[in-house]
Amino acid sequence: MTGAAFFDLDRTLLPKASGPALSAAMRQTGVVSARVPGESLLFGYFNLLGESLGSIALARQAVLVARGRPADAFDEAALLAADVLEPMVGPFAKMLIKEHQEAGRPVVLATTTPEHLVRPLAERLGIDAVIATRYEVGEDGRFTGRNDGHFVWSMGKIAAVREWSQDNGIDLDESFAYSDSIYDAPLLKAVGNPGAVNPDPRLQTLAIAARWPVLHFDTSPGVMKLPVIGMEVQRMVSMLARPEVFPYAKFTVTGAENVPLVGPAILVGNHRSYFDVVAMLVAMGRAGRTARFLGKKELFDVPALGAFFRAIGGVSVDRRQEDPDSPDAFAAAVRSIAGGEMVAMMPEGTIPRGINFFEPGMTGYPGAARLAQLTKVPVIPFAITGTEKVWPRSSRVPRVLNLLDRPEVTVTFGEPVDLKYRSVPRDMERVFDAITAMLPDEVREPARPTLAELALTYPDGKVPGEDRWYAVDGADED
């Protein structure tokens, strides 16, 4: 026996209720003549907080609306609604459907919505089977006003899923199920691999307690959103990371118009300090976008810091694997780009130390060019300066007492790099050149550093081979 993948419809495959589109299509085709009283209020509540007993009561009564009508009376409305609903299904949901099918699992739409209204949508999504509420059809070919089998909701849904699974040789322990609703808890508990998608508050609580993954099909896997308001944590953090929150630094962000407002892109920049994270959050707030930041695995292994990076959309990259620039190493990044997201990376891999920090030009891993070659999306260079004055590598914390003489932190976004896609190393040189060209003269061609300046670039504040320590203000210490 094999497993299957069961997907709920509203607020799961779809980001919100299908009801408004279905109702509009039925009115347009003349199947119904007016809105149901309170319909807008119920759908508004559903979109915000999920299913309610009121919305389910409305769904139960819908069978009476069909009574006496021909079995094909709703076919045109179902097709019209599919035209509206299919584009609403996010790219990450479509990718997951395909991945399950490639793994040999049939994909099943399990929904309370009547089967005759959702089957065209399921067919357009390439879904293999539909488990939905069916309306009984009499010998005269008309709906009788009764359900044919289970009302596919809560316990009725898990009963219908069990029957279908038994008939089709499906092992629920090997199966996956995805839903937003606490009322689908029986289904989620019945499968070996449950997933709470855009969960309502009660399902969110259950998922945390049961350690079920919490997913959102409009973002990359693992990205956290705030309950109810549905905003990415990264977006919220970038909105809060305003310059006035950091009174010990001055921020200048230029070129934000070069960051596309929608669609995928690769952001590539230099790395000078741990404070680069704050600088980029401020800059991304100005650009109005979120991005998936690629970072070295060592950072994600730190318990509190790693959890924070994952929550705001960080992607771990293990540089110790045999080929860190192979296509497989960028699978998560490629997936994010395919979903229309931006990916950001600092190809130097780590903050340069010692004399390398002051060398003109840039060197590093060619992953950005390799990723661009795989995806053919725009590469936007960015240049960061001044962060090393706020948080030098020799310090464990930022210099928060610099209130009277605040260092200036700059983030500059450039125009897309003109890549040729013929040579990864050569394209990477083009990216490095574009980043370097945006740096000020004192960074692009720095003066010979003093020993004290060199010491600031080492975690322990000591230049290797020297028998002295150097204080962060440049004064010698014994």
Short mmCIF file of C-alpha atoms in Angstrom, two decimals:
data_model
loop_
_atom_site.label_atom_id
_atom_site.label_comp_id
_atom_site.label_asym_id
_atom_site.label_seq_id
_atom_site.Cartn_x
_atom_site.Cartn_y
_atom_site.Cartn_z
CA MET A 1 0.00 0.00 0.00
CA THR A 2 1.07 3.56 -0.66
CA GLY A 3 0.15 6.94 0.75
CA ALA A 4 -1.81 9.84 -0.72
CA ALA A 5 -1.79 13.60 -0.24
CA PHE A 6 -5.12 15.14 0.88
CA PHE A 7 -5.60 18.89 0.43
CA ASP A 8 -8.37 21.00 1.86
CA LEU A 9 -9.56 23.81 -0.44
CA ASP A 10 -10.52 27.07 1.27
CA ARG A 11 -7.66 28.87 3.08
CA THR A 12 -5.41 25.94 2.19
CA LEU A 13 -4.97 25.45 -1.54
CA LEU A 14 -6.73 28.78 -1.91
CA PRO A 15 -5.61 31.70 0.27
CA LYS A 16 -9.22 32.52 1.13
CA ALA A 17 -12.79 31.30 0.70
CA SER A 18 -13.97 29.99 -2.66
CA GLY A 19 -17.55 30.97 -1.79
CA PRO A 20 -17.56 34.51 -3.22
CA ALA A 21 -16.29 33.32 -6.61
CA LEU A 22 -18.76 30.44 -6.69
CA SER A 23 -21.67 32.66 -5.66
CA ALA A 24 -20.78 35.29 -8.26
CA ALA A 25 -20.54 32.63 -10.98
CA MET A 26 -23.92 31.18 -10.03
CA ARG A 27 -25.54 34.62 -10.12
CA GLN A 28 -23.89 35.38 -13.45
CA THR A 29 -25.26 32.20 -15.01
CA GLY A 30 -28.69 32.70 -13.45
CA VAL A 31 -28.62 29.59 -11.24
CA VAL A 32 -29.30 31.81 -8.24
CA SER A 33 -30.78 35.29 -8.32
CA ALA A 34 -29.58 36.99 -5.13
CA ARG A 35 -26.98 36.89 -2.39
CA VAL A 36 -27.67 34.85 0.71
CA PRO A 37 -28.35 37.23 3.65
CA GLY A 38 -25.17 37.70 5.72
CA GLU A 39 -23.03 36.02 3.07
CA SER A 40 -20.41 38.77 2.90
CA LEU A 41 -20.08 38.90 6.68
CA LEU A 42 -19.60 35.13 6.93
CA PHE A 43 -17.00 35.04 4.16
CA GLY A 44 -15.17 38.00 5.71
CA TYR A 45 -14.99 36.21 9.04
CA PHE A 46 -13.88 33.01 7.29
CA ASN A 47 -11.05 34.76 5.44
CA LEU A 48 -9.79 36.30 8.67
CA LEU A 49 -10.26 33.56 11.27
CA GLY A 50 -11.29 30.40 9.42
CA GLU A 51 -14.36 28.22 9.50
CA SER A 52 -17.21 28.97 11.87
CA LEU A 53 -20.36 27.06 12.71
CA GLY A 54 -22.25 29.79 10.86
CA SER A 55 -20.39 29.21 7.60
CA ILE A 56 -20.88 25.46 7.91
CA ALA A 57 -24.61 25.93 8.59
CA LEU A 58 -24.78 27.95 5.36
CA ALA A 59 -22.94 25.18 3.51
CA ARG A 60 -25.36 22.56 4.85
CA GLN A 61 -28.36 24.52 3.58
CA ALA A 62 -26.88 24.95 0.10
CA VAL A 63 -28.19 21.52 -0.92
CA LEU A 64 -31.72 22.91 -0.67
CA VAL A 65 -30.89 25.65 -3.19
CA ALA A 66 -30.15 22.95 -5.76
CA ARG A 67 -33.38 21.00 -5.18
CA GLY A 68 -35.36 20.47 -8.35
CA ARG A 69 -32.64 21.74 -10.67
CA PRO A 70 -31.09 19.59 -13.42
CA ALA A 71 -27.86 17.84 -12.43
CA ASP A 72 -25.93 19.89 -15.00
CA ALA A 73 -27.44 23.25 -13.98
CA PHE A 74 -24.28 24.35 -12.19
CA ASP A 75 -21.73 23.19 -14.76
CA GLU A 76 -21.28 26.57 -16.45
CA ALA A 77 -20.96 28.32 -13.10
CA ALA A 78 -18.34 25.80 -11.99
CA LEU A 79 -16.27 26.51 -15.10
CA LEU A 80 -16.54 30.28 -14.63
CA ALA A 81 -15.52 29.97 -10.98
CA ALA A 82 -12.53 27.83 -11.95
CA ASP A 83 -11.35 30.69 -14.18
CA VAL A 84 -11.23 32.91 -11.09
CA LEU A 85 -9.99 30.39 -8.53
CA GLU A 86 -7.19 28.62 -10.43
CA PRO A 87 -4.92 31.72 -10.57
CA MET A 88 -5.40 32.14 -6.81
CA VAL A 89 -3.64 28.84 -6.08
CA GLY A 90 -0.09 29.79 -5.15
CA PRO A 91 2.99 28.47 -6.95
CA PHE A 92 4.25 26.69 -3.83
CA ALA A 93 0.98 24.74 -3.60
CA LYS A 94 1.30 23.73 -7.25
CA MET A 95 4.91 22.66 -6.70
CA LEU A 96 3.90 20.55 -3.71
CA ILE A 97 1.15 18.86 -5.73
CA LYS A 98 3.68 17.99 -8.40
CA GLU A 99 6.22 16.72 -5.86
CA HIS A 100 3.68 14.36 -4.30
CA GLN A 101 2.70 13.02 -7.70
CA GLU A 102 6.34 12.53 -8.69
CA ALA A 103 6.77 10.55 -5.46
CA GLY A 104 3.97 8.22 -6.56
CA ARG A 105 1.26 9.58 -4.26
CA PRO A 106 -2.17 10.41 -5.66
CA VAL A 107 -3.26 13.95 -4.80
CA VAL A 108 -6.80 14.28 -3.48
CA LEU A 109 -8.91 17.37 -2.99
CA ALA A 110 -10.89 16.80 0.24
CA THR A 111 -13.39 19.61 0.72
CA THR A 112 -16.84 20.41 2.05
CA THR A 113 -17.62 22.34 -1.13
CA PRO A 114 -19.99 20.42 -3.45
CA GLU A 115 -18.22 18.16 -5.90
CA HIS A 116 -20.02 19.49 -8.98
CA LEU A 117 -18.74 23.00 -8.20
CA VAL A 118 -15.05 22.15 -7.60
CA ARG A 119 -14.32 19.35 -10.04
CA PRO A 120 -13.36 21.72 -12.94
CA LEU A 121 -10.89 23.46 -10.62
CA ALA A 122 -9.42 20.12 -9.51
CA GLU A 123 -8.98 19.06 -13.12
CA ARG A 124 -7.14 22.28 -13.99
CA LEU A 125 -4.78 21.75 -11.06
CA GLY A 126 -4.04 18.20 -12.19
CA ILE A 127 -5.50 16.73 -8.99
CA ASP A 128 -6.07 12.98 -9.19
CA ALA A 129 -9.29 12.58 -7.18
CA VAL A 130 -11.96 14.61 -5.42
CA ILE A 131 -13.61 13.79 -2.10
CA ALA A 132 -16.37 16.35 -1.67
CA THR A 133 -19.97 16.71 -0.63
CA ARG A 134 -22.19 15.16 -3.31
CA TYR A 135 -25.80 16.14 -3.96
CA GLU A 136 -28.21 13.32 -4.61
CA VAL A 137 -29.68 13.13 -8.13
CA GLY A 138 -33.09 11.51 -8.58
CA GLU A 139 -34.27 9.25 -11.37
CA ASP A 140 -35.54 12.34 -13.20
CA GLY A 141 -31.98 13.71 -13.41
CA ARG A 142 -32.63 16.51 -10.92
CA PHE A 143 -31.18 17.25 -7.51
CA THR A 144 -33.39 15.93 -4.71
CA GLY A 145 -32.33 18.37 -1.99
CA ARG A 146 -30.47 15.68 -0.06
CA ASN A 147 -26.80 14.72 0.19
CA ASP A 148 -25.55 11.56 -1.47
CA GLY A 149 -23.28 10.14 1.22
CA HIS A 150 -21.29 12.12 3.77
CA PHE A 151 -21.44 15.83 4.34
CA VAL A 152 -17.67 16.13 3.93
CA TRP A 153 -16.80 18.20 6.99
CA SER A 154 -15.01 17.33 10.23
CA MET A 155 -15.96 13.74 11.18
CA GLY A 156 -17.79 13.39 7.88
CA LYS A 157 -14.60 14.28 6.02
CA ILE A 158 -12.43 11.73 7.80
CA ALA A 159 -15.13 9.08 7.26
CA ALA A 160 -15.20 9.85 3.53
CA VAL A 161 -11.40 9.83 3.37
CA ARG A 162 -11.22 6.46 5.14
CA GLU A 163 -13.74 4.95 2.72
CA TRP A 164 -11.91 6.31 -0.32
CA SER A 165 -8.57 5.14 1.02
CA GLN A 166 -9.86 1.64 1.65
CA ASP A 167 -11.32 1.45 -1.86
CA ASN A 168 -8.07 2.69 -3.43
CA GLY A 169 -5.48 0.81 -1.39
CA ILE A 170 -4.17 3.90 0.46
CA ASP A 171 -2.30 3.65 3.75
CA LEU A 172 -3.16 6.68 5.88
CA ASP A 173 -0.04 6.19 8.01
CA GLU A 174 1.99 6.87 4.85
CA SER A 175 -0.24 9.75 3.76
CA PHE A 176 -0.08 13.54 4.00
CA ALA A 177 -2.92 15.92 4.82
CA TYR A 178 -3.07 19.71 4.66
CA SER A 179 -5.75 21.95 6.16
CA ASP A 180 -6.29 25.31 7.81
CA SER A 181 -9.17 24.34 10.09
CA ILE A 182 -9.44 22.95 13.61
CA TYR A 183 -12.46 21.06 12.33
CA ASP A 184 -10.11 19.02 10.14
CA ALA A 185 -8.13 17.88 13.18
CA PRO A 186 -9.58 14.33 12.85
CA LEU A 187 -8.14 14.08 9.33
CA LEU A 188 -4.79 15.57 10.33
CA LYS A 189 -4.50 13.18 13.27
CA ALA A 190 -5.36 10.21 11.06
CA VAL A 191 -2.42 10.60 8.67
CA GLY A 192 1.25 10.05 9.30
CA ASN A 193 2.26 13.45 7.92
CA PRO A 194 -0.10 16.30 8.88
CA GLY A 195 0.47 19.91 7.87
CA ALA A 196 -1.31 22.95 9.28
CA VAL A 197 -1.61 25.42 6.40
CA ASN A 198 -2.44 29.04 7.21
CA PRO A 199 -4.00 27.64 10.40
CA ASP A 200 -6.85 29.24 12.29
CA PRO A 201 -5.95 30.22 15.88
CA ARG A 202 -7.12 26.93 17.41
CA LEU A 203 -5.35 24.77 14.85
CA GLN A 204 -2.22 26.90 15.30
CA THR A 205 -2.27 26.04 19.01
CA LEU A 206 -2.82 22.34 18.28
CA ALA A 207 -0.05 22.29 15.67
CA ILE A 208 2.45 23.82 18.08
CA ALA A 209 1.49 21.36 20.82
CA ALA A 210 1.62 18.37 18.45
CA ARG A 211 4.77 19.65 16.70
CA TRP A 212 3.10 19.60 13.31
CA PRO A 213 4.69 21.75 10.62
CA VAL A 214 2.96 25.08 10.04
CA LEU A 215 2.96 25.98 6.34
CA HIS A 216 1.93 28.82 4.07
CA PHE A 217 1.53 28.07 0.39
CA ASP A 218 2.28 31.64 -0.68
CA THR A 219 5.81 31.55 0.76
CA SER A 220 8.78 29.21 0.86
CA PRO A 221 8.55 26.26 3.28
CA GLY A 222 9.52 27.18 6.81
CA VAL A 223 8.78 30.90 6.54
CA MET A 224 6.82 32.05 9.58
CA LYS A 225 3.78 34.29 9.43
CA LEU A 226 2.03 36.04 12.28
CA PRO A 227 -1.32 34.42 13.18
CA VAL A 228 -4.54 36.13 12.11
CA ILE A 229 -2.92 39.06 10.25
CA GLY A 230 -0.97 36.67 7.98
CA MET A 231 2.10 38.90 7.71
CA GLU A 232 5.57 37.43 7.32
CA VAL A 233 7.71 37.82 10.42
CA GLN A 234 10.46 39.24 8.21
CA ARG A 235 8.10 41.89 6.88
CA MET A 236 7.01 42.81 10.37
CA VAL A 237 10.62 42.96 11.59
CA SER A 238 11.65 45.15 8.64
CA MET A 239 8.76 47.50 9.37
CA LEU A 240 9.89 47.76 13.00
CA ALA A 241 13.59 48.04 12.06
CA ARG A 242 13.35 51.74 11.44
CA PRO A 243 16.48 53.93 11.74
CA GLU A 244 15.22 55.59 14.91
CA VAL A 245 15.28 52.19 16.64
CA PHE A 246 19.09 52.25 16.26
CA PRO A 247 20.14 55.70 17.54
CA TYR A 248 23.80 54.70 17.48
CA ALA A 249 23.92 54.57 13.65
CA LYS A 250 22.85 56.71 10.69
CA PHE A 251 21.29 54.93 7.70
CA THR A 252 21.31 55.90 4.04
CA VAL A 253 19.54 53.65 1.53
CA THR A 254 19.77 54.46 -2.18
CA GLY A 255 18.72 52.68 -5.34
CA ALA A 256 15.72 50.97 -3.74
CA GLU A 257 13.85 51.57 -7.01
CA ASN A 258 16.15 48.96 -8.61
CA VAL A 259 14.58 46.24 -6.48
CA PRO A 260 11.59 44.86 -8.43
CA LEU A 261 8.24 45.37 -6.71
CA VAL A 262 7.07 41.91 -7.74
CA GLY A 263 8.60 38.77 -9.17
CA PRO A 264 11.80 36.83 -8.54
CA ALA A 265 15.30 38.28 -8.35
CA ILE A 266 18.68 37.53 -6.80
CA LEU A 267 20.21 40.16 -4.51
CA VAL A 268 24.00 39.89 -4.16
CA GLY A 269 26.19 42.02 -1.92
CA ASN A 270 29.30 42.36 0.19
CA HIS A 271 29.72 41.34 3.83
CA ARG A 272 31.41 43.62 6.38
CA SER A 273 29.83 43.06 9.79
CA TYR A 274 27.28 41.19 11.87
CA PHE A 275 25.33 44.45 11.67
CA ASP A 276 24.77 43.79 7.95
CA VAL A 277 21.60 41.92 8.97
CA VAL A 278 20.14 45.07 10.53
CA ALA A 279 21.24 47.20 7.58
CA MET A 280 19.50 44.87 5.14
CA LEU A 281 16.31 44.77 7.21
CA VAL A 282 16.20 48.57 7.10
CA ALA A 283 16.94 48.54 3.37
CA MET A 284 14.35 45.86 2.57
CA GLY A 285 11.79 47.88 4.50
CA ARG A 286 12.51 50.77 2.13
CA ALA A 287 12.23 48.46 -0.88
CA GLY A 288 8.93 47.02 0.35
CA ARG A 289 9.92 43.39 -0.30
CA THR A 290 10.96 40.33 1.65
CA ALA A 291 13.76 38.01 0.59
CA ARG A 292 15.13 34.58 1.43
CA PHE A 293 18.62 35.19 2.80
CA LEU A 294 21.16 32.43 2.22
CA GLY A 295 23.47 31.97 5.20
CA LYS A 296 26.14 29.56 6.34
CA LYS A 297 24.92 26.53 8.26
CA GLU A 298 27.02 27.42 11.31
CA LEU A 299 24.75 30.40 12.02
CA PHE A 300 21.62 28.28 11.82
CA ASP A 301 23.12 25.78 14.26
CA VAL A 302 23.11 28.40 17.04
CA PRO A 303 19.79 27.63 18.84
CA ALA A 304 18.26 31.08 19.40
CA LEU A 305 19.93 32.79 16.44
CA GLY A 306 19.18 29.93 14.07
CA ALA A 307 15.50 29.88 15.06
CA PHE A 308 15.29 33.62 14.41
CA PHE A 309 16.93 33.34 10.99
CA ARG A 310 14.55 30.55 9.93
CA ALA A 311 11.53 32.50 11.15
CA ILE A 312 12.45 35.50 9.01
CA GLY A 313 13.06 33.36 5.93
CA GLY A 314 16.72 32.44 6.14
CA VAL A 315 18.01 29.50 4.10
CA SER A 316 20.88 27.41 5.46
CA VAL A 317 23.75 26.56 3.10
CA ASP A 318 26.29 23.92 4.14
CA ARG A 319 29.60 25.08 2.69
CA ARG A 320 31.32 21.92 3.95
CA GLN A 321 29.55 19.60 1.54
CA GLU A 322 31.51 18.09 -1.32
CA ASP A 323 30.33 20.56 -3.95
CA PRO A 324 28.76 23.68 -2.37
CA ASP A 325 28.07 25.17 -5.80
CA SER A 326 26.22 22.18 -7.26
CA PRO A 327 22.60 22.66 -8.38
CA ASP A 328 21.40 20.48 -5.46
CA ALA A 329 23.02 22.90 -3.00
CA PHE A 330 20.65 25.60 -4.27
CA ALA A 331 17.45 23.53 -4.41
CA ALA A 332 15.73 25.61 -1.73
CA ALA A 333 16.79 28.85 -3.40
CA VAL A 334 15.60 27.65 -6.83
CA ARG A 335 12.27 26.70 -5.25
CA SER A 336 11.92 30.17 -3.73
CA ILE A 337 12.67 31.81 -7.07
CA ALA A 338 10.21 29.53 -8.86
CA GLY A 339 7.62 30.73 -6.37
CA GLY A 340 8.25 34.35 -7.36
CA GLU A 341 10.37 35.28 -4.34
CA MET A 342 13.68 37.11 -4.06
CA VAL A 343 16.82 35.40 -2.80
CA ALA A 344 19.63 37.40 -1.16
CA MET A 345 23.19 36.25 -0.63
CA MET A 346 26.65 37.45 0.33
CA PRO A 347 29.05 35.35 -1.76
CA GLU A 348 32.11 36.15 0.34
CA GLY A 349 30.65 33.57 2.70
CA THR A 350 32.04 35.18 5.84
CA ILE A 351 33.34 38.55 6.96
CA PRO A 352 36.89 38.94 5.57
CA ARG A 353 39.61 38.97 8.23
CA GLY A 354 42.88 40.80 8.52
CA ILE A 355 44.42 42.26 5.40
CA ASN A 356 41.73 40.59 3.26
CA PHE A 357 39.19 43.00 4.76
CA PHE A 358 41.13 45.89 3.23
CA GLU A 359 42.01 44.33 -0.13
CA PRO A 360 40.50 46.10 -3.16
CA GLY A 361 37.88 44.18 -5.11
CA MET A 362 35.92 41.13 -3.99
CA THR A 363 36.41 37.37 -4.04
CA GLY A 364 34.15 34.57 -2.95
CA TYR A 365 31.94 31.69 -3.97
CA PRO A 366 30.42 31.70 -7.48
CA GLY A 367 27.03 30.51 -6.21
CA ALA A 368 25.18 33.67 -7.20
CA ALA A 369 26.21 33.29 -10.84
CA ARG A 370 25.39 29.58 -10.73
CA LEU A 371 21.95 30.33 -9.31
CA ALA A 372 21.38 32.99 -11.96
CA GLN A 373 22.38 30.51 -14.65
CA LEU A 374 19.85 28.01 -13.29
CA THR A 375 16.97 30.48 -13.04
CA LYS A 376 17.68 33.32 -15.53
CA VAL A 377 16.23 35.94 -13.16
CA PRO A 378 17.66 39.45 -12.64
CA VAL A 379 20.71 39.80 -10.39
CA ILE A 380 20.57 43.01 -8.34
CA PRO A 381 23.89 44.03 -6.72
CA PHE A 382 23.96 45.81 -3.38
CA ALA A 383 26.85 47.41 -1.49
CA ILE A 384 27.04 47.87 2.28
CA THR A 385 29.43 50.23 4.06
CA GLY A 386 29.84 51.47 7.61
CA THR A 387 28.42 48.47 9.44
CA GLU A 388 31.90 47.46 10.60
CA LYS A 389 32.09 50.74 12.51
CA VAL A 390 28.87 49.93 14.35
CA TRP A 391 29.74 46.31 15.08
CA PRO A 392 33.35 45.35 14.37
CA ARG A 393 34.16 41.68 14.32
CA SER A 394 36.33 42.10 17.40
CA SER A 395 33.26 43.04 19.46
CA ARG A 396 30.62 40.70 20.80
CA VAL A 397 27.91 43.36 20.67
CA PRO A 398 27.28 46.53 18.64
CA ARG A 399 28.71 49.84 19.82
CA VAL A 400 25.44 51.16 21.18
CA LEU A 401 27.02 54.10 23.00
CA ASN A 402 27.96 55.92 19.77
CA LEU A 403 25.15 58.43 20.20
CA LEU A 404 27.05 61.67 19.61
CA ASP A 405 29.28 60.48 16.77
CA ARG A 406 27.12 57.96 14.95
CA PRO A 407 28.76 55.98 12.12
CA GLU A 408 26.99 56.21 8.77
CA VAL A 409 25.69 52.93 7.39
CA THR A 410 24.89 52.87 3.69
CA VAL A 411 23.10 50.31 1.55
CA THR A 412 23.11 50.93 -2.20
CA PHE A 413 21.16 48.85 -4.71
CA GLY A 414 22.40 48.86 -8.29
CA GLU A 415 20.82 48.11 -11.63
CA PRO A 416 20.63 44.45 -12.75
CA VAL A 417 23.99 43.00 -13.77
CA ASP A 418 24.36 42.18 -17.46
CA LEU A 419 25.21 38.46 -17.33
CA LYS A 420 26.11 36.34 -20.37
CA TYR A 421 25.37 32.85 -18.96
CA ARG A 422 28.34 31.35 -20.82
CA SER A 423 30.85 31.16 -17.97
CA VAL A 424 29.92 31.03 -14.28
CA PRO A 425 33.32 32.40 -13.11
CA ARG A 426 33.20 35.25 -15.61
CA ASP A 427 29.61 36.13 -14.70
CA MET A 428 30.60 36.09 -11.04
CA GLU A 429 33.37 38.57 -11.83
CA ARG A 430 30.74 40.83 -13.40
CA VAL A 431 28.69 40.64 -10.20
CA PHE A 432 31.71 41.40 -8.00
CA ASP A 433 32.66 44.31 -10.25
CA ALA A 434 29.15 45.74 -10.02
CA ILE A 435 29.19 45.58 -6.22
CA THR A 436 32.69 47.06 -5.97
CA ALA A 437 31.79 49.94 -8.29
CA MET A 438 29.15 51.13 -5.81
CA LEU A 439 31.58 51.29 -2.88
CA PRO A 440 33.13 54.64 -1.90
CA ASP A 441 36.79 55.25 -2.74
CA GLU A 442 38.00 54.70 0.82
CA VAL A 443 36.46 51.21 0.80
CA ARG A 444 37.23 50.31 -2.80
CA GLU A 445 40.89 51.35 -2.49
CA PRO A 446 41.60 51.66 1.26
CA ALA A 447 44.77 53.03 2.78
CA ARG A 448 47.26 50.69 4.42
CA PRO A 449 45.60 49.58 7.68
CA THR A 450 47.18 50.02 11.10
CA LEU A 451 47.59 47.06 13.43
CA ALA A 452 44.70 48.38 15.49
CA GLU A 453 42.47 48.44 12.39
CA LEU A 454 43.56 44.92 11.51
CA ALA A 455 42.71 43.78 15.03
CA LEU A 456 39.12 44.97 14.61
CA THR A 457 38.61 42.35 11.87
CA TYR A 458 39.41 39.36 14.12
CA PRO A 459 36.91 37.81 16.53
CA ASP A 460 39.37 37.94 19.44
CA GLY A 461 40.66 41.40 18.61
CA LYS A 462 44.23 40.17 18.15
CA VAL A 463 46.32 40.10 15.00
CA PRO A 464 47.87 36.64 14.53
CA GLY A 465 51.61 36.68 15.21
CA GLU A 466 51.41 39.81 17.36
CA ASP A 467 51.92 39.62 21.10
CA ARG A 468 49.73 42.62 21.83
CA TRP A 469 45.97 43.14 21.99
CA TYR A 470 44.46 46.23 20.48
CA ALA A 471 41.51 48.00 22.04
CA VAL A 472 38.55 48.79 19.79
CA ASP A 473 39.35 52.51 19.96
CA GLY A 474 42.83 51.92 18.51
CA ALA A 475 44.82 52.28 21.75
CA ASP A 476 47.41 49.63 22.52
CA GLU A 477 46.86 47.34 25.47
CA ASP A 478 49.32 45.06 27.23
#
